PDB file of C-alpha atoms in Angstrom:
ATOM      1  CA  MET A  12      25.049  17.075  12.801  1.00  0.00           C
ATOM      2  CA  ARG A  13      28.475  15.488  11.471  1.00  0.00           C
ATOM      3  CA  LEU A  14      30.602  17.704   9.140  1.00  0.00           C
ATOM      4  CA  ASN A  15      30.075  15.276   6.269  1.00  0.00           C
ATOM      5  CA  ASP A  16      26.218  15.315   6.667  1.00  0.00           C
ATOM      6  CA  ARG A  17      26.442  19.251   6.837  1.00  0.00           C
ATOM      7  CA  LEU A  18      28.613  19.039   3.701  1.00  0.00           C
ATOM      8  CA  HIS A  19      26.176  16.582   2.047  1.00  0.00           C
ATOM      9  CA  ASN A  20      23.132  18.997   2.715  1.00  0.00           C
ATOM     10  CA  LEU A  21      25.087  21.947   1.349  1.00  0.00           C
ATOM     11  CA  LEU A  22      25.523  20.480  -1.951  1.00  0.00           C
ATOM     12  CA  ARG A  23      21.927  19.138  -2.183  1.00  0.00           C
ATOM     13  CA  ARG A  24      20.787  22.697  -1.239  1.00  0.00           C
ATOM     14  CA  LEU A  25      22.782  24.420  -3.684  1.00  0.00           C
ATOM     15  CA  PHE A  26      23.121  21.881  -6.544  1.00  0.00           C
ATOM     16  CA  GLY A  27      20.034  19.252  -5.802  1.00  0.00           C
ATOM     17  CA  SER A  28      16.937  18.656  -7.415  1.00  0.00           C
ATOM     18  CA  TRP A  29      13.709  17.091  -6.739  1.00  0.00           C
ATOM     19  CA  SER A  30      10.920  15.335  -8.558  1.00  0.00           C
ATOM     20  CA  ILE A  31       7.278  14.088  -7.748  1.00  0.00           C
ATOM     21  CA  ASP A  32       6.387  10.402  -7.554  1.00  0.00           C
ATOM     22  CA  ASP A  33       3.895   9.051  -9.624  1.00  0.00           C
ATOM     23  CA  PRO A  34       1.720   7.044  -7.164  1.00  0.00           C
ATOM     24  CA  ARG A  35      -0.314   5.157  -9.672  1.00  0.00           C
ATOM     25  CA  PRO A  36       2.092   2.010 -10.381  1.00  0.00           C
ATOM     26  CA  ILE A  37       2.245   1.427  -6.370  1.00  0.00           C
ATOM     27  CA  GLN A  38      -1.565   1.441  -6.538  1.00  0.00           C
ATOM     28  CA  ALA A  39      -1.639  -1.049  -9.430  1.00  0.00           C
ATOM     29  CA  GLY A  40       0.680  -3.060  -7.465  1.00  0.00           C
ATOM     30  CA  ALA A  41      -1.279  -2.861  -4.082  1.00  0.00           C
ATOM     31  CA  PRO A  42      -4.992  -2.412  -5.080  1.00  0.00           C
ATOM     32  CA  TYR A  43      -6.277  -3.922  -1.820  1.00  0.00           C
ATOM     33  CA  THR A  44      -4.116  -1.717   0.730  1.00  0.00           C
ATOM     34  CA  TYR A  45      -2.888   1.399  -1.275  1.00  0.00           C
ATOM     35  CA  PHE A  46      -5.687   3.573  -1.936  1.00  0.00           C
ATOM     36  CA  LEU A  47      -5.651   7.090  -3.711  1.00  0.00           C
ATOM     37  CA  PRO A  48      -8.633   9.691  -4.018  1.00  0.00           C
ATOM     38  CA  SER A  49     -11.283   9.065  -6.490  1.00  0.00           C
ATOM     39  CA  ALA A  50     -11.478  10.947  -9.816  1.00  0.00           C
ATOM     40  CA  GLU A  51     -14.791  12.729  -8.511  1.00  0.00           C
ATOM     41  CA  ARG A  52     -13.095  14.136  -5.383  1.00  0.00           C
ATOM     42  CA  ILE A  53      -9.806  15.579  -7.396  1.00  0.00           C
ATOM     43  CA  ASP A  54     -12.208  16.942  -9.845  1.00  0.00           C
ATOM     44  CA  ALA A  55     -13.686  18.893  -7.000  1.00  0.00           C
ATOM     45  CA  LEU A  56     -10.376  20.746  -5.894  1.00  0.00           C
ATOM     46  CA  ARG A  57     -10.204  24.316  -6.107  1.00  0.00           C
ATOM     47  CA  PRO A  58      -7.528  26.983  -5.368  1.00  0.00           C
ATOM     48  CA  ASP A  59      -6.481  27.123  -1.635  1.00  0.00           C
ATOM     49  CA  ASP A  60      -7.396  23.314  -1.062  1.00  0.00           C
ATOM     50  CA  LEU A  61      -4.538  21.093  -0.011  1.00  0.00           C
ATOM     51  CA  VAL A  62      -3.209  17.990  -1.711  1.00  0.00           C
ATOM     52  CA  LYS A  63      -0.639  15.699  -0.670  1.00  0.00           C
ATOM     53  CA  LEU A  64       2.359  14.817  -3.076  1.00  0.00           C
ATOM     54  CA  VAL A  65       5.242  12.314  -2.559  1.00  0.00           C
ATOM     55  CA  ILE A  66       8.384  14.499  -2.932  1.00  0.00           C
ATOM     56  CA  ARG A  67      11.651  12.649  -3.984  1.00  0.00           C
ATOM     57  CA  SER A  68      15.017  14.469  -3.131  1.00  0.00           C
ATOM     58  CA  HIS A  69      17.932  14.077  -5.617  1.00  0.00           C
ATOM     59  CA  PRO A  70      20.265  13.107  -4.291  1.00  0.00           C
ATOM     60  CA  PRO A  71      18.539  11.417  -1.323  1.00  0.00           C
ATOM     61  CA  GLY A  72      19.004  12.334   2.345  1.00  0.00           C
ATOM     62  CA  ARG A  73      21.217  10.488   4.860  1.00  0.00           C
ATOM     63  CA  GLU A  74      17.846   9.049   6.477  1.00  0.00           C
ATOM     64  CA  TRP A  75      15.055   9.650   3.541  1.00  0.00           C
ATOM     65  CA  ASP A  76      14.716   9.839  -0.031  1.00  0.00           C
ATOM     66  CA  ALA A  77      11.365  10.843  -0.279  1.00  0.00           C
ATOM     67  CA  GLU A  78       8.505  12.846   2.275  1.00  0.00           C
ATOM     68  CA  ARG A  79       5.057  13.101   1.871  1.00  0.00           C
ATOM     69  CA  MET A  80       4.153  16.787   2.082  1.00  0.00           C
ATOM     70  CA  TRP A  81       1.144  19.023   1.492  1.00  0.00           C
ATOM     71  CA  VAL A  82       0.581  21.717  -0.903  1.00  0.00           C
ATOM     72  CA  GLU A  83      -1.910  24.401  -1.321  1.00  0.00           C
ATOM     73  CA  VAL A  84      -3.091  24.667  -4.709  1.00  0.00           C
ATOM     74  CA  LYS A  85      -2.806  27.920  -6.660  1.00  0.00           C
ATOM     75  CA  SER A  86      -3.793  27.338 -10.224  1.00  0.00           C
ATOM     76  CA  ILE A  87      -5.475  24.223 -11.846  1.00  0.00           C
ATOM     77  CA  ALA A  88      -5.032  23.867 -15.789  1.00  0.00           C
ATOM     78  CA  PRO A  89      -5.661  21.116 -18.230  1.00  0.00           C
ATOM     79  CA  ASP A  90      -1.799  21.035 -18.709  1.00  0.00           C
ATOM     80  CA  GLY A  91      -0.804  21.211 -15.168  1.00  0.00           C
ATOM     81  CA  TRP A  92      -1.312  22.371 -11.696  1.00  0.00           C
ATOM     82  CA  THR A  93       0.680  24.718  -9.425  1.00  0.00           C
ATOM     83  CA  GLY A  94       0.933  25.154  -5.593  1.00  0.00           C
ATOM     84  CA  ILE A  95       3.087  26.077  -2.890  1.00  0.00           C
ATOM     85  CA  LEU A  96       4.761  23.944  -0.303  1.00  0.00           C
ATOM     86  CA  ALA A  97       2.890  23.942   2.978  1.00  0.00           C
ATOM     87  CA  ASN A  98       5.110  21.846   4.986  1.00  0.00           C
ATOM     88  CA  THR A  99       8.884  22.582   6.181  1.00  0.00           C
ATOM     89  CA  PRO A 100      10.678  19.333   4.600  1.00  0.00           C
ATOM     90  CA  SER A 101      12.353  17.268   7.259  1.00  0.00           C
ATOM     91  CA  ASP A 102      15.306  16.485   4.921  1.00  0.00           C
ATOM     92  CA  MET A 103      15.220  18.073   1.723  1.00  0.00           C
ATOM     93  CA  PRO A 104      17.268  21.576   1.750  1.00  0.00           C
ATOM     94  CA  GLN A 105      16.566  22.288  -1.879  1.00  0.00           C
ATOM     95  CA  LEU A 106      12.980  22.893  -0.913  1.00  0.00           C
ATOM     96  CA  ARG A 107      11.450  25.364   2.050  1.00  0.00           C
ATOM     97  CA  GLU A 108       8.217  25.952   3.023  1.00  0.00           C
ATOM     98  CA  GLY A 109       6.487  28.241   0.135  1.00  0.00           C
ATOM     99  CA  SER A 110       8.353  26.896  -2.479  1.00  0.00           C
ATOM    100  CA  MET A 111       6.335  26.877  -5.951  1.00  0.00           C
ATOM    101  CA  LEU A 112       5.642  23.375  -7.248  1.00  0.00           C
ATOM    102  CA  ALA A 113       4.052  22.173 -10.705  1.00  0.00           C
ATOM    103  CA  PHE A 114       2.465  18.904 -10.653  1.00  0.00           C
ATOM    104  CA  GLN A 115      -0.379  16.892 -12.191  1.00  0.00           C
ATOM    105  CA  SER A 116      -3.390  15.586 -10.928  1.00  0.00           C
ATOM    106  CA  PHE A 117      -2.422  12.181 -11.052  1.00  0.00           C
ATOM    107  CA  HIS A 118       0.256  12.871  -8.130  1.00  0.00           C
ATOM    108  CA  ILE A 119      -2.375  13.637  -5.581  1.00  0.00           C
ATOM    109  CA  ILE A 120      -2.363  10.844  -3.051  1.00  0.00           C
ATOM    110  CA  ASP A 121      -4.707  12.752  -0.668  1.00  0.00           C
ATOM    111  CA  LEU A 122      -6.403  15.835  -0.387  1.00  0.00           C
ATOM    112  CA  ILE A 123      -8.203  18.389   2.108  1.00  0.00           C
ATOM    113  CA  TYR A 124     -10.802  20.897   0.864  1.00  0.00           C
ATOM    114  CA  ASP A 125     -10.572  24.267   2.089  1.00  0.00           C
ATOM    115  CA  GLY A 126     -12.952  25.626   5.050  1.00  0.00           C
ATOM    116  CA  ASP A 127     -15.913  23.789   5.623  1.00  0.00           C
ATOM    117  CA  ARG A 128     -16.262  22.245   2.059  1.00  0.00           C
ATOM    118  CA  GLN A 129     -16.926  18.556   2.089  1.00  0.00           C
ATOM    119  CA  GLY A 130     -16.752  17.517  -1.707  1.00  0.00           C
ATOM    120  CA  PRO A 131     -18.203  14.446  -3.320  1.00  0.00           C
ATOM    121  CA  ALA A 132     -17.863  11.227  -0.921  1.00  0.00           C
ATOM    122  CA  GLU A 133     -15.191   8.638  -1.865  1.00  0.00           C
ATOM    123  CA  PRO A 134     -17.006   5.665  -3.592  1.00  0.00           C
ATOM    124  CA  PRO A 135     -17.544   2.815  -0.945  1.00  0.00           C
ATOM    125  CA  ARG A 136     -14.895  -0.007  -1.197  1.00  0.00           C
ATOM    126  CA  ARG A 137     -14.234  -2.728   0.986  1.00  0.00           C
ATOM    127  CA  ALA A 138     -11.343  -2.886   3.347  1.00  0.00           C
ATOM    128  CA  TYR A 139      -9.143  -5.923   3.915  1.00  0.00           C
ATOM    129  CA  TRP A 140      -7.266  -5.160   6.881  1.00  0.00           C
ATOM    130  CA  ASP A 141      -8.350  -8.278   9.141  1.00  0.00           C
ATOM    131  CA  ARG A 142      -5.414 -10.787   9.699  1.00  0.00           C
ATOM    132  CA  CYS A 143      -4.476 -13.875   8.502  1.00  0.00           C
ATOM    133  CA  MET A 144      -1.743 -16.555   8.644  1.00  0.00           C
ATOM    134  CA  VAL A 145       0.218 -17.015   5.529  1.00  0.00           C
ATOM    135  CA  ASP A 146       3.337 -18.488   4.002  1.00  0.00           C
ATOM    136  CA  ARG A 147       5.844 -15.852   3.389  1.00  0.00           C
ATOM    137  CA  CYS A 148       6.779 -17.286   0.062  1.00  0.00           C
ATOM    138  CA  VAL A 149       3.347 -16.096  -1.486  1.00  0.00           C
ATOM    139  CA  LEU A 150       4.219 -12.585  -0.499  1.00  0.00           C
ATOM    140  CA  ASP A 151       7.810 -12.772  -1.468  1.00  0.00           C
ATOM    141  CA  ASP A 152       8.398 -15.106  -3.918  1.00  0.00           C
ATOM    142  CA  ASN A 153       5.108 -14.984  -6.061  1.00  0.00           C
ATOM    143  CA  VAL A 154       4.104 -18.543  -5.289  1.00  0.00           C
ATOM    144  CA  PRO A 155       0.494 -19.003  -5.871  1.00  0.00           C
ATOM    145  CA  VAL A 156      -1.745 -19.818  -3.241  1.00  0.00           C
ATOM    146  CA  TYR A 157      -2.629 -23.360  -3.040  1.00  0.00           C
ATOM    147  CA  TYR A 158      -4.266 -24.601   0.097  1.00  0.00           C
ATOM    148  CA  LEU A 159      -6.357 -22.154   2.363  1.00  0.00           C
ATOM    149  CA  TYR A 160      -8.945 -22.861   5.313  1.00  0.00           C
ATOM    150  CA  ARG A 161     -10.587 -20.859   7.683  1.00  0.00           C
ATOM    151  CA  GLU A 162     -10.560 -22.055  11.454  1.00  0.00           C
ATOM    152  CA  GLN A 163     -11.834 -20.180  14.792  1.00  0.00           C
ATOM    153  CA  PRO A 164      -9.991 -17.109  14.996  1.00  0.00           C
ATOM    154  CA  ASP A 165      -7.570 -17.451  17.832  1.00  0.00           C
ATOM    155  CA  MET A 166      -4.752 -14.785  17.505  1.00  0.00           C
ATOM    156  CA  THR A 167      -6.444 -11.557  18.213  1.00  0.00           C
ATOM    157  CA  GLU A 168      -5.059  -9.858  21.364  1.00  0.00           C
ATOM    158  CA  GLU A 169      -6.308  -6.868  23.329  1.00  0.00           C
ATOM    159  CA  GLY A 170      -5.927  -3.624  21.312  1.00  0.00           C
ATOM    160  CA  ASP A 171      -5.631  -5.102  18.237  1.00  0.00           C
ATOM    161  CA  SER A 172      -7.444  -2.801  15.499  1.00  0.00           C
ATOM    162  CA  ASP A 173      -7.700  -5.521  13.216  1.00  0.00           C
ATOM    163  CA  PRO A 174      -8.643  -8.983  14.102  1.00  0.00           C
ATOM    164  CA  ASP A 175      -7.814 -12.082  12.988  1.00  0.00           C
ATOM    165  CA  SER A 176      -9.849 -13.628  10.375  1.00  0.00           C
ATOM    166  CA  GLY A 177      -9.175 -17.177  10.714  1.00  0.00           C
ATOM    167  CA  TRP A 178      -7.587 -17.750   7.156  1.00  0.00           C
ATOM    168  CA  ARG A 179      -4.727 -19.699   6.986  1.00  0.00           C
ATOM    169  CA  ILE A 180      -2.970 -19.767   3.309  1.00  0.00           C
ATOM    170  CA  ARG A 181      -0.276 -22.043   2.258  1.00  0.00           C
ATOM    171  CA  GLY A 182       1.580 -21.339  -0.970  1.00  0.00           C
ATOM    172  CA  ASP A 183       1.892 -24.085  -3.575  1.00  0.00           C
ATOM    173  CA  TYR A 184       3.609 -27.049  -2.162  1.00  0.00           C
ATOM    174  CA  ARG A 185       3.114 -30.011  -4.532  1.00  0.00           C
ATOM    175  CA  ASP A 186       6.777 -30.552  -4.842  1.00  0.00           C
ATOM    176  CA  LEU A 187       8.183 -29.876  -1.707  1.00  0.00           C
ATOM    177  CA  SER A 188       9.414 -32.324   0.679  1.00  0.00           C
ATOM    178  CA  ASP A 189       8.006 -32.534   4.367  1.00  0.00           C
ATOM    179  CA  GLU A 190      11.005 -31.265   5.466  1.00  0.00           C
ATOM    180  CA  ARG A 191      11.171 -28.018   2.967  1.00  0.00           C
ATOM    181  CA  LEU A 192       7.468 -27.349   3.930  1.00  0.00           C
ATOM    182  CA  ASP A 193       7.987 -27.673   7.503  1.00  0.00           C
ATOM    183  CA  ALA A 194      11.099 -25.167   7.299  1.00  0.00           C
ATOM    184  CA  ARG A 195       8.806 -22.423   5.474  1.00  0.00           C
ATOM    185  CA  LYS A 196       8.150 -19.248   7.308  1.00  0.00           C
ATOM    186  CA  ALA A 197       4.800 -17.562   7.790  1.00  0.00           C
ATOM    187  CA  ASP A 198       3.363 -14.264   8.704  1.00  0.00           C
ATOM    188  CA  TYR A 199       0.321 -12.933  10.186  1.00  0.00           C
ATOM    189  CA  ILE A 200      -0.523  -9.793   8.008  1.00  0.00           C
ATOM    190  CA  ALA A 201      -3.442  -8.057   6.655  1.00  0.00           C
ATOM    191  CA  ILE A 202      -5.342 -10.105   4.059  1.00  0.00           C
ATOM    192  CA  GLY A 203      -4.996  -7.312   1.525  1.00  0.00           C
ATOM    193  CA  LYS A 204      -1.474  -7.781   1.491  1.00  0.00           C
ATOM    194  CA  VAL A 205      -2.365 -11.423   0.376  1.00  0.00           C
ATOM    195  CA  LEU A 206      -4.620 -10.408  -1.909  1.00  0.00           C
ATOM    196  CA  ASN A 207      -2.044  -7.967  -3.492  1.00  0.00           C
ATOM    197  CA  ALA A 208       0.235 -10.957  -4.305  1.00  0.00           C
ATOM    198  CA  ASP A 209      -2.667 -13.260  -5.354  1.00  0.00           C
ATOM    199  CA  ASP A 210      -6.413 -12.622  -5.436  1.00  0.00           C
ATOM    200  CA  SER A 211      -7.517 -15.562  -7.119  1.00  0.00           C
ATOM    201  CA  TRP A 212      -9.421 -16.653  -3.683  1.00  0.00           C
ATOM    202  CA  LEU A 213     -11.165 -13.517  -3.383  1.00  0.00           C
ATOM    203  CA  HIS A 214     -14.676 -14.764  -4.039  1.00  0.00           C
ATOM    204  CA  LEU A 215     -14.051 -17.489  -1.174  1.00  0.00           C
ATOM    205  CA  ILE A 216     -13.425 -14.477   1.180  1.00  0.00           C
ATOM    206  CA  ASP A 217     -16.602 -14.623   2.970  1.00  0.00           C
ATOM    207  CA  SER A 218     -16.746 -18.638   3.416  1.00  0.00           C
ATOM    208  CA  PRO A 219     -17.395 -19.627   7.203  1.00  0.00           C
ATOM    209  CA  ILE A 220     -15.456 -21.001   9.817  1.00  0.00           C
ATOM    210  CA  GLY A 221     -14.589 -24.297   8.653  1.00  0.00           C
ATOM    211  CA  SER A 222     -14.009 -24.048   5.099  1.00  0.00           C
ATOM    212  CA  ALA A 223     -11.151 -25.386   3.476  1.00  0.00           C
ATOM    213  CA  TRP A 224     -10.318 -25.258  -0.167  1.00  0.00           C
ATOM    214  CA  LEU A 225      -7.439 -26.776  -2.754  1.00  0.00           C
ATOM    215  CA  ARG A 226      -6.523 -25.073  -6.177  1.00  0.00           C
ATOM    216  CA  ASN A 227      -6.711 -27.233  -8.996  1.00  0.00           C
ATOM    217  CA  PHE A 228      -3.977 -25.614 -11.371  1.00  0.00           C
ATOM    218  CA  GLU A 229      -5.350 -27.317 -14.450  1.00  0.00           C
ATOM    219  CA  THR A 230      -8.929 -25.747 -14.211  1.00  0.00           C
ATOM    220  CA  GLY A 231      -7.866 -22.740 -12.146  1.00  0.00           C
ATOM    221  CA  GLU A 232     -10.655 -23.551  -9.688  1.00  0.00           C
ATOM    222  CA  TYR A 233     -10.620 -23.855  -5.980  1.00  0.00           C
ATOM    223  CA  GLU A 234     -12.352 -27.053  -4.808  1.00  0.00           C
ATOM    224  CA  PRO A 235     -13.983 -27.696  -1.557  1.00  0.00           C
ATOM    225  CA  LEU A 236     -12.094 -30.404   0.613  1.00  0.00           C
ATOM    226  CA  GLU A 237     -14.425 -32.827   2.563  1.00  0.00           C
ATOM    227  CA  GLU A 238     -14.516 -30.842   5.416  1.00  0.00           C
ATOM    228  CA  ASN A 239     -16.462 -28.201   3.465  1.00  0.00           C
ATOM    229  CA  GLU A 240     -18.922 -30.605   2.193  1.00  0.00           C
TER     230      GLU A 240
END
């Protein structure tokens, strides 16, 4: 480790602080790909169970500014929980394994019940990890979905855990020239990430191969194209 890094970590250990991230804004912004334990499973937690928290370093480390770490629950009360850190931080010298932490139930991003206790099952929820092709502007620039169609999947490769769904999704291009439209970049990603950006077409997601839809921005409806009629 370089001298500057050693001095940085010494200052963090002596004068640094930490905080626990609230994951709810992340979940609200990515409801189709970022999942938190249900209230029923959190309510079933008891002392000695493990919960995972996102702990943020102030100032940040050279490599990471936050780490996901397990905490062993010690007390549960309406005004707050306490627990001891069950991990050795990778890059957070102001904390060590065994440090006492105070947190709230909404900070919990994952949990493990002690021993053989299972607790209540998570309510069933659909996953949207199958892949699709989408204009990158839908993801990065909040351009609304305009045209979508489902073709025979042809991009799945051997060993892929999540197959090609066949969905091909274009952002609004009504005011674009052919040249600008052709210059758009596309990504092959999980459908859930597209839904995080624009889920207006969720009701169409099980449409069969050969379906094609165009969004009417005056009515807000997706209208079938001739191929789908």
